Amino acid sequence: MKRYRNFPTQGTNKTTAEALQAEYNREMSRVWIVFLVSCVSTSAFLTVSEAAIIRLNCEYVEEKCVLKNVYATEDDRFKEIRKEGYPNSIEFFDCHIHTLPPIPYIYSVKADAINLVRIEENTFSTISHLDVAYNRLRDISVNAFEYPLELVKLTLNGNPTLKDFSFLHKLAGLKVLDMAEMKLELDLIDINTFAEMTELRRLNMSENRIASIPVGMFSPLKSLQHLDLSRNAITKIAAGALAIVIGPGESHWNGHSDALEFDLSHNNISIIENNAFLSANRINLRHNRLTGIGAYAFDNQTDLRSLVLAENRQLKNFDFLHNLPALHDLDMSHMNFSFEGHPRNMFNDLAALTALDLSHNQITEVPIGIFAELQSLNSVNLRHNLIKHIEFGTFSMRKYDLIDEIDLSYNQITDLNFLVFVPLKYLKTLLLHGNNIPYVNAKQLIRNKSLQNFGIQNSLVRCYDLVDLLGHLKLVLEHNEFVSHLPNVDGIKCVP
């Protein structure tokens, strides 16, 4: 490098000094440019060299290929997975990777919670089960699967950043699809997304942001057995929204034949319009804001067997019950319900009903004859109400007397004529826990020859009344209510 003279001293010609200063400045500029270019080149070289080709080696656990502690950036690439033998599945454990490596012919892949961002084209050859739950997926290529019809089960839940579902159009062989916890809004999804999924049995879209159900979106799912839309923000079920026609002879993927079940619990549904449903076996509407259900909301041809209306405290009109002749189970608990103001024939058309749950309500009196037409009724749950008295004929049936369990626990009964239950020829269990009944007339009670189980815990019953029953009935305890530190008979607290 050139040696430079010092700045001019006093007495030096002014013109010469200025020329030397200019030459010095030009030379230093060239030095700095060379230095900066060198830094940029070095940085670029280092950036390129950071990308790696990662070798994946299987650790075998119960014939499963486990890939542990794999860390890869967006720029990294993978060599083919090295595996010995023929494992059925691959599992990524404690990994942090941007995209999946090419997956060879395999039955299942578990790649949940590994910070996946995308799945590129030609990632999978043949695969049956894929779990990519709880990642950060933003994109799944429409060509990610070489043989898309081979995929039977896909778990996507917990990927709220995934918004493009075009890849689903090719997955016509799916039988189980999990799309829970994804912040989904059905209005923003193509209505034909599920159009080709004629084999789909189970669809889980719970815990999303669904406020409405587009009419026709689910209608192509002729093999559907279970649709979970619980814990969303749905406000109304419009006519035809869940009118799915199940194909003849359809059966579960696991070989069991059942009809369609809907879980619509924990939404904000206030109105269900006529013909909202077409085929249904069970509908769960627990914890909504129902104020009106159309008389033909469930279609009078549907084979609805189980209906859960619990925790809908504003529902007052039950005319739709007259059009459910196949209903077996009806849950009307926690509804602030009482018989006051309702016609005595409100249950008359439920000839197939076997179980009726009216617990945790505001019932003060059970009208005589209210159950008279329920010729198939086996159990009545009336616990946690305000009932004070049971009259003769309350549980009488017009045609058949099949009631085998009555639960009147935790009411306000203080005096009871036990002969009321004698005409019930098939009654096996009578529960009267938590009432203020001071005595039990054993002679009256055991006149019912079919009675086997009797519950009278948390009451004021006398000990010797219970002793009189021991040789005839099994004393039933409430769950975890065995008493040992106070006067008791077989763990049931009593008054000496």
Tab-separated table of C-alpha atoms in Angstrom:
chain	number	residue	atom	x	y	z
A	1	MET	CA	0.000	0.000	0.000
A	2	LYS	CA	1.154	3.517	-0.700
A	3	ARG	CA	2.695	5.509	2.093
A	4	TYR	CA	1.101	8.864	2.544
A	5	ARG	CA	2.740	11.991	3.723
A	6	ASN	CA	1.463	13.870	6.735
A	7	PHE	CA	-0.795	16.840	6.342
A	8	PRO	CA	1.121	19.885	5.192
A	9	THR	CA	2.823	21.915	7.901
A	10	GLN	CA	3.019	25.635	8.294
A	11	GLY	CA	4.860	27.258	5.411
A	12	THR	CA	3.896	24.702	2.772
A	13	ASN	CA	2.470	26.021	-0.460
A	14	LYS	CA	-1.331	26.185	-0.150
A	15	THR	CA	-2.009	24.755	-3.651
A	16	THR	CA	0.236	21.753	-3.051
A	17	ALA	CA	-1.459	20.983	0.263
A	18	GLU	CA	-4.918	20.986	-1.291
A	19	ALA	CA	-3.833	18.613	-4.073
A	20	LEU	CA	-2.344	16.178	-1.592
A	21	GLN	CA	-5.545	16.234	0.528
A	22	ALA	CA	-7.717	15.474	-2.511
A	23	GLU	CA	-5.509	12.529	-3.509
A	24	TYR	CA	-5.680	11.188	0.043
A	25	ASN	CA	-9.500	11.342	0.090
A	26	ARG	CA	-9.825	9.505	-3.270
A	27	GLU	CA	-7.519	6.709	-2.130
A	28	MET	CA	-9.420	6.168	1.141
A	29	SER	CA	-12.724	6.018	-0.740
A	30	ARG	CA	-11.398	3.214	-2.932
A	31	VAL	CA	-10.220	1.322	0.157
A	32	TRP	CA	-13.672	1.552	1.796
A	33	ILE	CA	-15.465	0.373	-1.374
A	34	VAL	CA	-13.232	-2.687	-1.630
A	35	PHE	CA	-13.851	-3.412	2.054
A	36	LEU	CA	-17.662	-3.176	1.765
A	37	VAL	CA	-17.783	-5.357	-1.369
A	38	SER	CA	-15.715	-7.954	0.447
A	39	CYS	CA	-18.148	-7.931	3.429
A	40	VAL	CA	-21.209	-8.350	1.211
A	41	SER	CA	-19.603	-11.235	-0.676
A	42	THR	CA	-18.648	-12.954	2.554
A	43	SER	CA	-22.166	-12.494	3.943
A	44	ALA	CA	-23.737	-13.958	0.802
A	45	PHE	CA	-21.392	-16.922	0.938
A	46	LEU	CA	-22.288	-17.561	4.576
A	47	THR	CA	-26.030	-17.291	3.869
A	48	VAL	CA	-25.851	-19.848	1.111
A	49	SER	CA	-23.725	-22.149	3.185
A	50	GLU	CA	-26.271	-22.109	6.087
A	51	ALA	CA	-28.788	-24.191	4.061
A	52	ALA	CA	-28.298	-27.887	4.818
A	53	ILE	CA	-29.231	-31.275	3.474
A	54	ILE	CA	-30.489	-33.256	6.447
A	55	ARG	CA	-30.271	-37.010	6.749
A	56	LEU	CA	-33.228	-38.645	8.577
A	57	ASN	CA	-32.600	-41.876	10.444
A	58	CYS	CA	-35.385	-43.947	11.984
A	59	GLU	CA	-35.393	-45.042	15.584
A	60	TYR	CA	-37.648	-48.055	15.796
A	61	VAL	CA	-40.234	-48.241	18.575
A	62	GLU	CA	-42.783	-51.051	18.328
A	63	GLU	CA	-42.392	-51.338	14.557
A	64	LYS	CA	-42.793	-47.588	14.214
A	65	CYS	CA	-40.232	-45.252	12.670
A	66	VAL	CA	-39.644	-42.388	15.130
A	67	LEU	CA	-37.723	-39.330	13.946
A	68	LYS	CA	-36.450	-37.393	16.956
A	69	ASN	CA	-34.986	-33.928	17.471
A	70	VAL	CA	-35.041	-32.848	13.833
A	71	TYR	CA	-34.535	-29.104	13.368
A	72	ALA	CA	-34.788	-27.633	9.881
A	73	THR	CA	-35.258	-24.152	8.429
A	74	GLU	CA	-37.209	-23.127	5.367
A	75	ASP	CA	-34.128	-23.507	3.167
A	76	ASP	CA	-33.062	-26.921	4.421
A	77	ARG	CA	-33.723	-30.013	2.373
A	78	PHE	CA	-33.995	-33.658	3.336
A	79	LYS	CA	-32.483	-36.842	2.073
A	80	GLU	CA	-34.770	-39.827	1.742
A	81	ILE	CA	-35.748	-41.283	5.109
A	82	ARG	CA	-33.429	-44.174	5.927
A	83	LYS	CA	-35.421	-47.066	7.344
A	84	GLU	CA	-34.856	-50.746	7.811
A	85	GLY	CA	-37.633	-53.224	7.250
A	86	TYR	CA	-41.160	-52.076	6.562
A	87	PRO	CA	-42.584	-49.923	9.384
A	88	ASN	CA	-46.310	-49.144	9.333
A	89	SER	CA	-45.975	-45.569	10.535
A	90	ILE	CA	-43.664	-42.603	10.927
A	91	GLU	CA	-43.790	-40.279	13.924
A	92	PHE	CA	-41.981	-36.965	14.348
A	93	PHE	CA	-41.071	-36.416	18.000
A	94	ASP	CA	-39.734	-33.188	19.513
A	95	CYS	CA	-39.010	-31.715	16.089
A	96	HIS	CA	-39.074	-28.209	14.657
A	97	ILE	CA	-39.332	-28.240	10.876
A	98	HIS	CA	-40.777	-25.876	8.289
A	99	THR	CA	-42.030	-28.483	5.838
A	100	LEU	CA	-42.193	-32.271	5.720
A	101	PRO	CA	-39.634	-34.368	3.879
A	102	PRO	CA	-40.797	-36.684	1.089
A	103	ILE	CA	-42.625	-39.573	2.792
A	104	PRO	CA	-42.232	-43.047	1.266
A	105	TYR	CA	-45.017	-45.602	1.002
A	106	ILE	CA	-46.382	-45.750	4.532
A	107	TYR	CA	-49.665	-46.387	6.392
A	108	SER	CA	-49.694	-43.422	8.773
A	109	VAL	CA	-47.732	-40.285	9.642
A	110	LYS	CA	-47.968	-38.431	12.949
A	111	ALA	CA	-46.500	-34.958	12.593
A	112	ASP	CA	-48.377	-32.939	15.199
A	113	ALA	CA	-46.976	-29.934	17.071
A	114	ILE	CA	-43.703	-29.666	15.130
A	115	ASN	CA	-44.192	-26.088	13.829
A	116	LEU	CA	-45.014	-27.085	10.249
A	117	VAL	CA	-45.767	-24.138	7.983
A	118	ARG	CA	-46.448	-25.827	4.652
A	119	ILE	CA	-46.770	-29.204	2.950
A	120	GLU	CA	-45.305	-29.183	-0.526
A	121	GLU	CA	-46.367	-31.102	-3.605
A	122	ASN	CA	-45.414	-34.771	-3.905
A	123	THR	CA	-44.781	-35.047	-0.168
A	124	PHE	CA	-46.766	-38.282	0.170
A	125	SER	CA	-46.951	-41.389	-1.949
A	126	THR	CA	-49.599	-43.686	-0.509
A	127	ILE	CA	-50.774	-42.821	2.980
A	128	SER	CA	-53.881	-43.802	4.932
A	129	HIS	CA	-53.704	-41.726	8.131
A	130	LEU	CA	-52.163	-38.251	8.487
A	131	ASP	CA	-52.024	-36.192	11.682
A	132	VAL	CA	-50.680	-32.636	11.330
A	133	ALA	CA	-52.591	-31.112	14.262
A	134	TYR	CA	-51.419	-28.077	16.235
A	135	ASN	CA	-48.907	-26.710	13.776
A	136	ARG	CA	-48.639	-23.345	12.007
A	137	LEU	CA	-49.812	-24.569	8.617
A	138	ARG	CA	-50.488	-21.901	6.031
A	139	ASP	CA	-50.469	-23.953	2.862
A	140	ILE	CA	-51.062	-27.551	1.795
A	141	SER	CA	-50.396	-28.134	-1.884
A	142	VAL	CA	-53.257	-29.516	-3.944
A	143	ASN	CA	-50.692	-32.010	-5.252
A	144	ALA	CA	-49.297	-32.994	-1.864
A	145	PHE	CA	-50.668	-36.534	-2.269
A	146	GLU	CA	-49.555	-38.684	-5.178
A	147	TYR	CA	-52.505	-41.016	-4.561
A	148	PRO	CA	-55.087	-38.806	-2.786
A	149	LEU	CA	-57.832	-41.454	-2.780
A	150	GLU	CA	-55.723	-43.600	-0.428
A	151	LEU	CA	-56.029	-41.108	2.452
A	152	VAL	CA	-58.725	-42.251	4.901
A	153	LYS	CA	-58.152	-40.128	8.020
A	154	LEU	CA	-56.890	-36.529	8.164
A	155	THR	CA	-56.370	-34.546	11.365
A	156	LEU	CA	-55.975	-30.797	10.828
A	157	ASN	CA	-57.256	-29.407	14.121
A	158	GLY	CA	-55.348	-26.589	15.801
A	159	ASN	CA	-54.124	-24.887	12.598
A	160	PRO	CA	-55.875	-21.488	12.695
A	161	THR	CA	-53.649	-19.977	9.981
A	162	LEU	CA	-54.761	-22.478	7.330
A	163	LYS	CA	-57.377	-20.740	5.143
A	164	ASP	CA	-57.091	-22.352	1.701
A	165	PHE	CA	-58.772	-25.767	1.576
A	166	SER	CA	-58.492	-26.429	-2.154
A	167	PHE	CA	-56.501	-29.583	-1.405
A	168	LEU	CA	-59.608	-31.191	0.138
A	169	HIS	CA	-61.330	-31.418	-3.250
A	170	LYS	CA	-59.081	-34.323	-4.237
A	171	LEU	CA	-59.459	-36.281	-0.986
A	172	ALA	CA	-62.606	-38.149	-1.996
A	173	GLY	CA	-61.620	-41.261	-0.048
A	174	LEU	CA	-61.644	-39.594	3.376
A	175	LYS	CA	-63.695	-41.270	6.096
A	176	VAL	CA	-62.607	-39.145	9.086
A	177	LEU	CA	-61.790	-35.423	8.942
A	178	ASP	CA	-60.913	-33.352	12.008
A	179	MET	CA	-61.013	-29.566	11.562
A	180	ALA	CA	-61.567	-28.413	15.157
A	181	GLU	CA	-59.963	-25.326	16.719
A	182	MET	CA	-59.096	-23.651	13.422
A	183	LYS	CA	-61.042	-20.369	13.702
A	184	LEU	CA	-63.148	-21.477	10.744
A	185	GLU	CA	-66.046	-19.510	9.277
A	186	LEU	CA	-68.092	-21.578	6.840
A	187	ASP	CA	-69.109	-18.506	4.877
A	188	LEU	CA	-65.457	-18.084	3.874
A	189	ILE	CA	-65.051	-21.674	2.670
A	190	ASP	CA	-66.036	-22.858	-0.815
A	191	ILE	CA	-69.497	-24.450	-0.525
A	192	ASN	CA	-68.283	-27.350	-2.702
A	193	THR	CA	-65.320	-28.200	-0.459
A	194	PHE	CA	-66.926	-31.471	0.658
A	195	ALA	CA	-68.745	-32.211	-2.598
A	196	GLU	CA	-66.651	-35.280	-3.496
A	197	MET	CA	-66.455	-36.775	0.006
A	198	THR	CA	-69.172	-39.359	-0.412
A	199	GLU	CA	-67.300	-41.782	1.879
A	200	LEU	CA	-66.860	-39.373	4.816
A	201	ARG	CA	-68.180	-40.816	8.098
A	202	ARG	CA	-67.027	-38.357	10.754
A	203	LEU	CA	-66.507	-34.599	10.439
A	204	ASN	CA	-65.373	-32.569	13.432
A	205	MET	CA	-65.620	-28.782	13.124
A	206	SER	CA	-66.063	-27.974	16.802
A	207	GLU	CA	-64.549	-24.983	18.619
A	208	ASN	CA	-64.404	-22.681	15.627
A	209	ARG	CA	-66.041	-19.370	14.707
A	210	ILE	CA	-68.935	-20.751	12.672
A	211	ALA	CA	-71.942	-18.414	12.880
A	212	SER	CA	-74.089	-19.873	10.096
A	213	ILE	CA	-74.393	-23.066	8.057
A	214	PRO	CA	-74.644	-22.548	4.282
A	215	VAL	CA	-77.534	-24.591	2.873
A	216	GLY	CA	-76.183	-27.434	0.786
A	217	MET	CA	-72.616	-27.479	2.107
A	218	PHE	CA	-73.026	-30.824	3.890
A	219	SER	CA	-75.744	-32.354	1.715
A	220	PRO	CA	-73.315	-34.418	-0.477
A	221	LEU	CA	-72.080	-36.322	2.598
A	222	LYS	CA	-74.371	-39.304	2.086
A	223	SER	CA	-72.227	-41.617	4.262
A	224	LEU	CA	-71.894	-39.207	7.190
A	225	GLN	CA	-72.396	-40.713	10.648
A	226	HIS	CA	-71.279	-37.932	12.999
A	227	LEU	CA	-71.121	-34.164	12.473
A	228	ASP	CA	-69.669	-32.160	15.370
A	229	LEU	CA	-70.398	-28.422	15.220
A	230	SER	CA	-70.322	-27.877	18.982
A	231	ARG	CA	-68.808	-24.830	20.666
A	232	ASN	CA	-69.269	-22.425	17.790
A	233	ALA	CA	-71.371	-19.281	17.387
A	234	ILE	CA	-74.254	-20.650	15.284
A	235	THR	CA	-77.440	-18.611	15.740
A	236	LYS	CA	-79.961	-20.365	13.486
A	237	ILE	CA	-80.504	-23.658	11.694
A	238	ALA	CA	-82.197	-22.676	8.444
A	239	ALA	CA	-84.477	-24.929	6.420
A	240	GLY	CA	-82.344	-27.493	4.597
A	241	ALA	CA	-79.097	-26.505	6.350
A	242	LEU	CA	-78.609	-29.983	7.803
A	243	ALA	CA	-80.896	-31.929	5.475
A	244	ILE	CA	-78.515	-34.770	4.641
A	245	VAL	CA	-79.867	-37.809	2.823
A	246	ILE	CA	-78.065	-40.896	4.081
A	247	GLY	CA	-77.548	-43.516	1.398
A	248	PRO	CA	-79.145	-46.983	1.824
A	249	GLY	CA	-77.120	-49.610	3.594
A	250	GLU	CA	-74.443	-47.197	4.808
A	251	SER	CA	-72.392	-48.425	7.745
A	252	HIS	CA	-69.662	-47.147	10.008
A	253	TRP	CA	-66.057	-47.383	8.981
A	254	ASN	CA	-65.588	-49.738	11.946
A	255	GLY	CA	-68.341	-52.031	10.685
A	256	HIS	CA	-71.212	-50.888	12.918
A	257	SER	CA	-74.360	-49.577	11.295
A	258	ASP	CA	-75.815	-46.406	12.805
A	259	ALA	CA	-77.645	-43.350	11.560
A	260	LEU	CA	-76.479	-39.764	11.601
A	261	GLU	CA	-75.642	-37.891	14.815
A	262	PHE	CA	-75.383	-34.119	15.138
A	263	ASP	CA	-73.612	-32.326	17.996
A	264	LEU	CA	-74.746	-28.693	18.051
A	265	SER	CA	-74.230	-28.123	21.762
A	266	HIS	CA	-72.799	-24.898	23.200
A	267	ASN	CA	-73.796	-22.555	20.385
A	268	ASN	CA	-76.138	-19.551	20.275
A	269	ILE	CA	-78.958	-21.222	18.337
A	270	SER	CA	-82.306	-19.527	18.924
A	271	ILE	CA	-84.382	-20.738	15.952
A	272	ILE	CA	-84.618	-24.068	14.156
A	273	GLU	CA	-86.739	-23.800	11.036
A	274	ASN	CA	-88.997	-26.479	9.567
A	275	ASN	CA	-87.165	-29.149	7.561
A	276	ALA	CA	-83.801	-28.129	8.983
A	277	PHE	CA	-82.961	-31.829	9.422
A	278	LEU	CA	-83.832	-34.758	7.211
A	279	SER	CA	-81.945	-37.822	8.454
A	280	ALA	CA	-80.892	-38.019	12.088
A	281	ASN	CA	-80.496	-40.554	14.849
A	282	ARG	CA	-79.316	-38.241	17.621
A	283	ILE	CA	-79.291	-34.450	17.919
A	284	ASN	CA	-77.556	-32.687	20.794
A	285	LEU	CA	-78.759	-29.099	21.289
A	286	ARG	CA	-77.525	-28.677	24.857
A	287	HIS	CA	-76.715	-25.179	26.091
A	288	ASN	CA	-78.097	-22.995	23.331
A	289	ARG	CA	-80.590	-20.112	23.372
A	290	LEU	CA	-83.564	-21.858	21.825
A	291	THR	CA	-86.802	-19.882	21.734
A	292	GLY	CA	-88.517	-21.615	18.824
A	293	ILE	CA	-88.388	-24.978	17.069
A	294	GLY	CA	-90.561	-25.501	14.011
A	295	ALA	CA	-93.233	-28.189	14.306
A	296	TYR	CA	-91.537	-30.063	11.450
A	297	ALA	CA	-87.959	-28.992	12.167
A	298	PHE	CA	-86.845	-32.614	12.403
A	299	ASP	CA	-89.112	-33.770	9.549
A	300	ASN	CA	-91.866	-36.192	10.502
A	301	GLN	CA	-90.177	-38.915	8.426
A	302	THR	CA	-86.846	-38.773	10.262
A	303	ASP	CA	-85.805	-41.680	12.453
A	304	LEU	CA	-84.751	-39.439	15.344
A	305	ARG	CA	-84.069	-41.602	18.404
A	306	SER	CA	-82.366	-39.242	20.843
A	307	LEU	CA	-82.914	-35.515	21.397
A	308	VAL	CA	-81.027	-33.390	23.943
A	309	LEU	CA	-82.651	-30.049	24.765
A	310	ALA	CA	-80.973	-29.518	28.146
A	311	GLU	CA	-79.992	-26.015	29.291
A	312	ASN	CA	-82.322	-24.158	26.923
A	313	ARG	CA	-84.164	-22.129	29.525
A	314	GLN	CA	-86.168	-19.949	27.150
A	315	LEU	CA	-87.862	-22.707	25.161
A	316	LYS	CA	-91.585	-22.810	25.969
A	317	ASN	CA	-93.297	-24.326	22.908
A	318	PHE	CA	-92.997	-28.099	22.511
A	319	ASP	CA	-95.413	-28.757	19.643
A	320	PHE	CA	-92.592	-30.352	17.660
A	321	LEU	CA	-92.710	-33.342	20.041
A	322	HIS	CA	-95.913	-34.506	18.347
A	323	ASN	CA	-93.934	-35.293	15.188
A	324	LEU	CA	-91.257	-37.530	16.693
A	325	PRO	CA	-92.869	-40.979	16.789
A	326	ALA	CA	-89.533	-42.851	16.843
A	327	LEU	CA	-87.952	-40.869	19.703
A	328	HIS	CA	-86.443	-43.112	22.415
A	329	ASP	CA	-84.555	-40.662	24.665
A	330	LEU	CA	-85.570	-37.117	25.537
A	331	ASP	CA	-83.405	-34.881	27.751
A	332	MET	CA	-85.224	-31.792	29.018
A	333	SER	CA	-83.071	-31.184	32.095
A	334	HIS	CA	-81.869	-27.760	33.298
A	335	MET	CA	-84.542	-25.922	31.285
A	336	ASN	CA	-86.411	-23.993	33.971
A	337	PHE	CA	-89.341	-26.178	32.908
A	338	SER	CA	-92.609	-26.782	34.724
A	339	PHE	CA	-95.845	-28.412	33.570
A	340	GLU	CA	-97.817	-25.264	34.332
A	341	GLY	CA	-99.258	-23.799	31.135
A	342	HIS	CA	-98.503	-26.866	29.019
A	343	PRO	CA	-101.204	-29.216	27.710
A	344	ARG	CA	-101.580	-32.586	29.405
A	345	ASN	CA	-101.076	-34.311	26.055
A	346	MET	CA	-97.638	-32.799	25.311
A	347	PHE	CA	-95.997	-36.273	25.402
A	348	ASN	CA	-98.897	-38.232	23.932
A	349	ASP	CA	-97.340	-38.948	20.536
A	350	LEU	CA	-94.038	-40.237	21.906
A	351	ALA	CA	-95.102	-43.876	21.800
A	352	ALA	CA	-91.512	-45.151	21.455
A	353	LEU	CA	-90.038	-43.037	24.288
A	354	THR	CA	-88.110	-45.159	26.799
A	355	ALA	CA	-86.193	-42.539	28.850
A	356	LEU	CA	-87.388	-39.091	29.929
A	357	ASP	CA	-85.084	-36.717	31.824
A	358	LEU	CA	-86.863	-33.782	33.501
A	359	SER	CA	-84.293	-33.239	36.249
A	360	HIS	CA	-83.049	-29.859	37.524
A	361	ASN	CA	-86.189	-27.940	36.634
A	362	GLN	CA	-88.962	-25.987	38.389
A	363	ILE	CA	-91.598	-28.737	38.500
A	364	THR	CA	-93.813	-28.376	41.564
A	365	GLU	CA	-96.491	-30.881	40.605
A	366	VAL	CA	-96.648	-33.849	38.246
A	367	PRO	CA	-100.095	-33.861	36.581
A	368	ILE	CA	-101.994	-37.133	36.784
A	369	GLY	CA	-102.006	-38.785	33.372
A	370	ILE	CA	-99.089	-36.808	31.938
A	371	PHE	CA	-97.294	-40.105	31.180
A	372	ALA	CA	-100.427	-42.127	30.347
A	373	GLU	CA	-99.700	-42.546	26.611
A	374	LEU	CA	-96.001	-43.310	26.960
A	375	GLN	CA	-96.445	-47.022	26.458
A	376	SER	CA	-92.692	-47.723	26.112
A	377	LEU	CA	-91.441	-45.591	29.000
A	378	ASN	CA	-88.840	-47.329	31.196
A	379	SER	CA	-87.278	-44.543	33.267
A	380	VAL	CA	-88.341	-41.116	34.537
A	381	ASN	CA	-85.815	-38.739	36.068
A	382	LEU	CA	-87.440	-36.019	38.159
A	383	ARG	CA	-84.613	-35.312	40.604
A	384	HIS	CA	-83.768	-31.773	41.724
A	385	ASN	CA	-87.214	-30.252	41.281
A	386	LEU	CA	-89.750	-28.702	43.696
A	387	ILE	CA	-92.203	-31.613	43.927
A	388	LYS	CA	-93.996	-31.910	47.279
A	389	HIS	CA	-96.535	-34.641	46.673
A	390	ILE	CA	-97.097	-37.709	44.486
A	391	GLU	CA	-100.715	-38.682	43.840
A	392	PHE	CA	-102.162	-42.094	42.968
A	393	GLY	CA	-102.169	-42.547	39.195
A	394	THR	CA	-99.264	-40.191	38.525
A	395	PHE	CA	-97.286	-42.948	36.779
A	396	SER	CA	-100.211	-44.983	35.439
A	397	MET	CA	-100.106	-46.068	31.789
A	398	ARG	CA	-103.083	-46.558	29.525
A	399	LYS	CA	-101.800	-49.592	27.596
A	400	TYR	CA	-98.576	-50.904	29.051
A	401	ASP	CA	-96.910	-50.438	32.393
A	402	LEU	CA	-93.185	-50.772	31.700
A	403	ILE	CA	-91.612	-48.219	34.054
A	404	ASP	CA	-88.716	-49.846	35.877
A	405	GLU	CA	-86.970	-46.783	37.370
A	406	ILE	CA	-88.311	-43.598	38.989
A	407	ASP	CA	-85.966	-40.965	40.426
A	408	LEU	CA	-87.599	-38.389	42.710
A	409	SER	CA	-84.439	-37.476	44.606
A	410	TYR	CA	-83.820	-33.976	45.971
A	411	ASN	CA	-87.341	-32.658	45.838
A	412	GLN	CA	-89.457	-31.312	48.716
A	413	ILE	CA	-91.410	-34.445	49.575
A	414	THR	CA	-92.136	-34.712	53.286
A	415	ASP	CA	-95.001	-37.182	53.346
A	416	LEU	CA	-95.435	-40.074	50.947
A	417	ASN	CA	-97.912	-42.908	50.660
A	418	PHE	CA	-95.739	-45.755	49.390
A	419	LEU	CA	-98.807	-47.596	48.081
A	420	VAL	CA	-98.637	-45.158	45.124
A	421	PHE	CA	-95.924	-47.365	43.626
A	422	VAL	CA	-97.561	-50.754	44.228
A	423	PRO	CA	-99.482	-50.839	40.880
A	424	LEU	CA	-96.215	-50.460	38.937
A	425	LYS	CA	-95.669	-54.132	38.146
A	426	TYR	CA	-92.210	-53.723	36.586
A	427	LEU	CA	-90.737	-51.080	38.904
A	428	LYS	CA	-87.252	-52.201	39.977
A	429	THR	CA	-85.605	-48.991	41.225
A	430	LEU	CA	-87.116	-46.188	43.321
A	431	LEU	CA	-84.834	-43.310	44.343
A	432	LEU	CA	-85.940	-40.793	46.979
A	433	HIS	CA	-82.579	-39.387	48.096
A	434	GLY	CA	-82.438	-35.922	49.608
A	435	ASN	CA	-86.095	-35.487	50.569
A	436	ASN	CA	-87.408	-34.713	54.043
A	437	ILE	CA	-89.164	-38.035	54.438
A	438	PRO	CA	-89.089	-38.929	58.172
A	439	TYR	CA	-90.120	-42.558	57.854
A	440	VAL	CA	-90.535	-45.427	55.415
A	441	ASN	CA	-93.464	-47.789	55.705
A	442	ALA	CA	-91.706	-51.020	54.829
A	443	LYS	CA	-94.919	-53.035	54.730
A	444	GLN	CA	-96.380	-50.744	52.081
A	445	LEU	CA	-93.204	-50.537	50.041
A	446	ILE	CA	-92.504	-54.263	49.808
A	447	ARG	CA	-95.998	-54.952	48.536
A	448	ASN	CA	-94.523	-54.082	45.167
A	449	LYS	CA	-93.043	-57.506	44.396
A	450	SER	CA	-90.902	-56.272	41.484
A	451	LEU	CA	-89.034	-53.580	43.487
A	452	GLN	CA	-85.372	-54.434	44.032
A	453	ASN	CA	-83.465	-51.186	44.673
A	454	PHE	CA	-84.426	-48.388	47.043
A	455	GLY	CA	-82.573	-45.090	47.693
A	456	ILE	CA	-83.311	-42.900	50.703
A	457	GLN	CA	-79.944	-41.280	51.484
A	458	ASN	CA	-79.616	-37.710	52.829
A	459	SER	CA	-83.027	-37.744	54.478
A	460	LEU	CA	-84.524	-37.923	57.986
A	461	VAL	CA	-85.436	-41.602	57.797
A	462	ARG	CA	-85.386	-43.709	60.969
A	463	CYS	CA	-82.742	-46.406	61.356
A	464	TYR	CA	-85.175	-49.183	62.249
A	465	ASP	CA	-87.196	-48.440	59.078
A	466	LEU	CA	-84.088	-49.214	57.057
A	467	VAL	CA	-83.438	-52.360	59.058
A	468	ASP	CA	-86.951	-53.557	58.198
A	469	LEU	CA	-86.090	-53.167	54.494
A	470	LEU	CA	-82.771	-55.007	54.541
A	471	GLY	CA	-84.227	-58.438	54.013
A	472	HIS	CA	-86.322	-57.343	51.060
A	473	LEU	CA	-84.532	-54.575	49.107
A	474	LYS	CA	-81.056	-53.412	48.202
A	475	LEU	CA	-80.382	-49.999	49.728
A	476	VAL	CA	-78.807	-47.834	47.018
A	477	LEU	CA	-76.193	-45.223	47.915
A	478	GLU	CA	-75.480	-41.976	46.123
A	479	HIS	CA	-72.032	-41.797	44.533
A	480	ASN	CA	-69.305	-41.275	47.180
A	481	GLU	CA	-71.900	-40.779	49.905
A	482	PHE	CA	-71.076	-43.702	52.229
A	483	VAL	CA	-71.453	-42.595	55.864
A	484	SER	CA	-69.363	-44.257	58.571
A	485	HIS	CA	-68.908	-41.600	61.289
A	486	LEU	CA	-72.635	-41.126	62.080
A	487	PRO	CA	-75.535	-43.479	62.884
A	488	ASN	CA	-76.186	-45.441	59.687
A	489	VAL	CA	-77.514	-48.625	58.149
A	490	ASP	CA	-75.306	-49.970	55.351
A	491	GLY	CA	-73.674	-46.545	55.028
A	492	ILE	CA	-76.971	-44.630	54.872
A	493	LYS	CA	-77.294	-41.953	57.524
A	494	CYS	CA	-80.422	-42.373	59.680
A	495	VAL	CA	-82.090	-41.164	62.851
A	496	PRO	CA	-81.708	-43.621	65.784
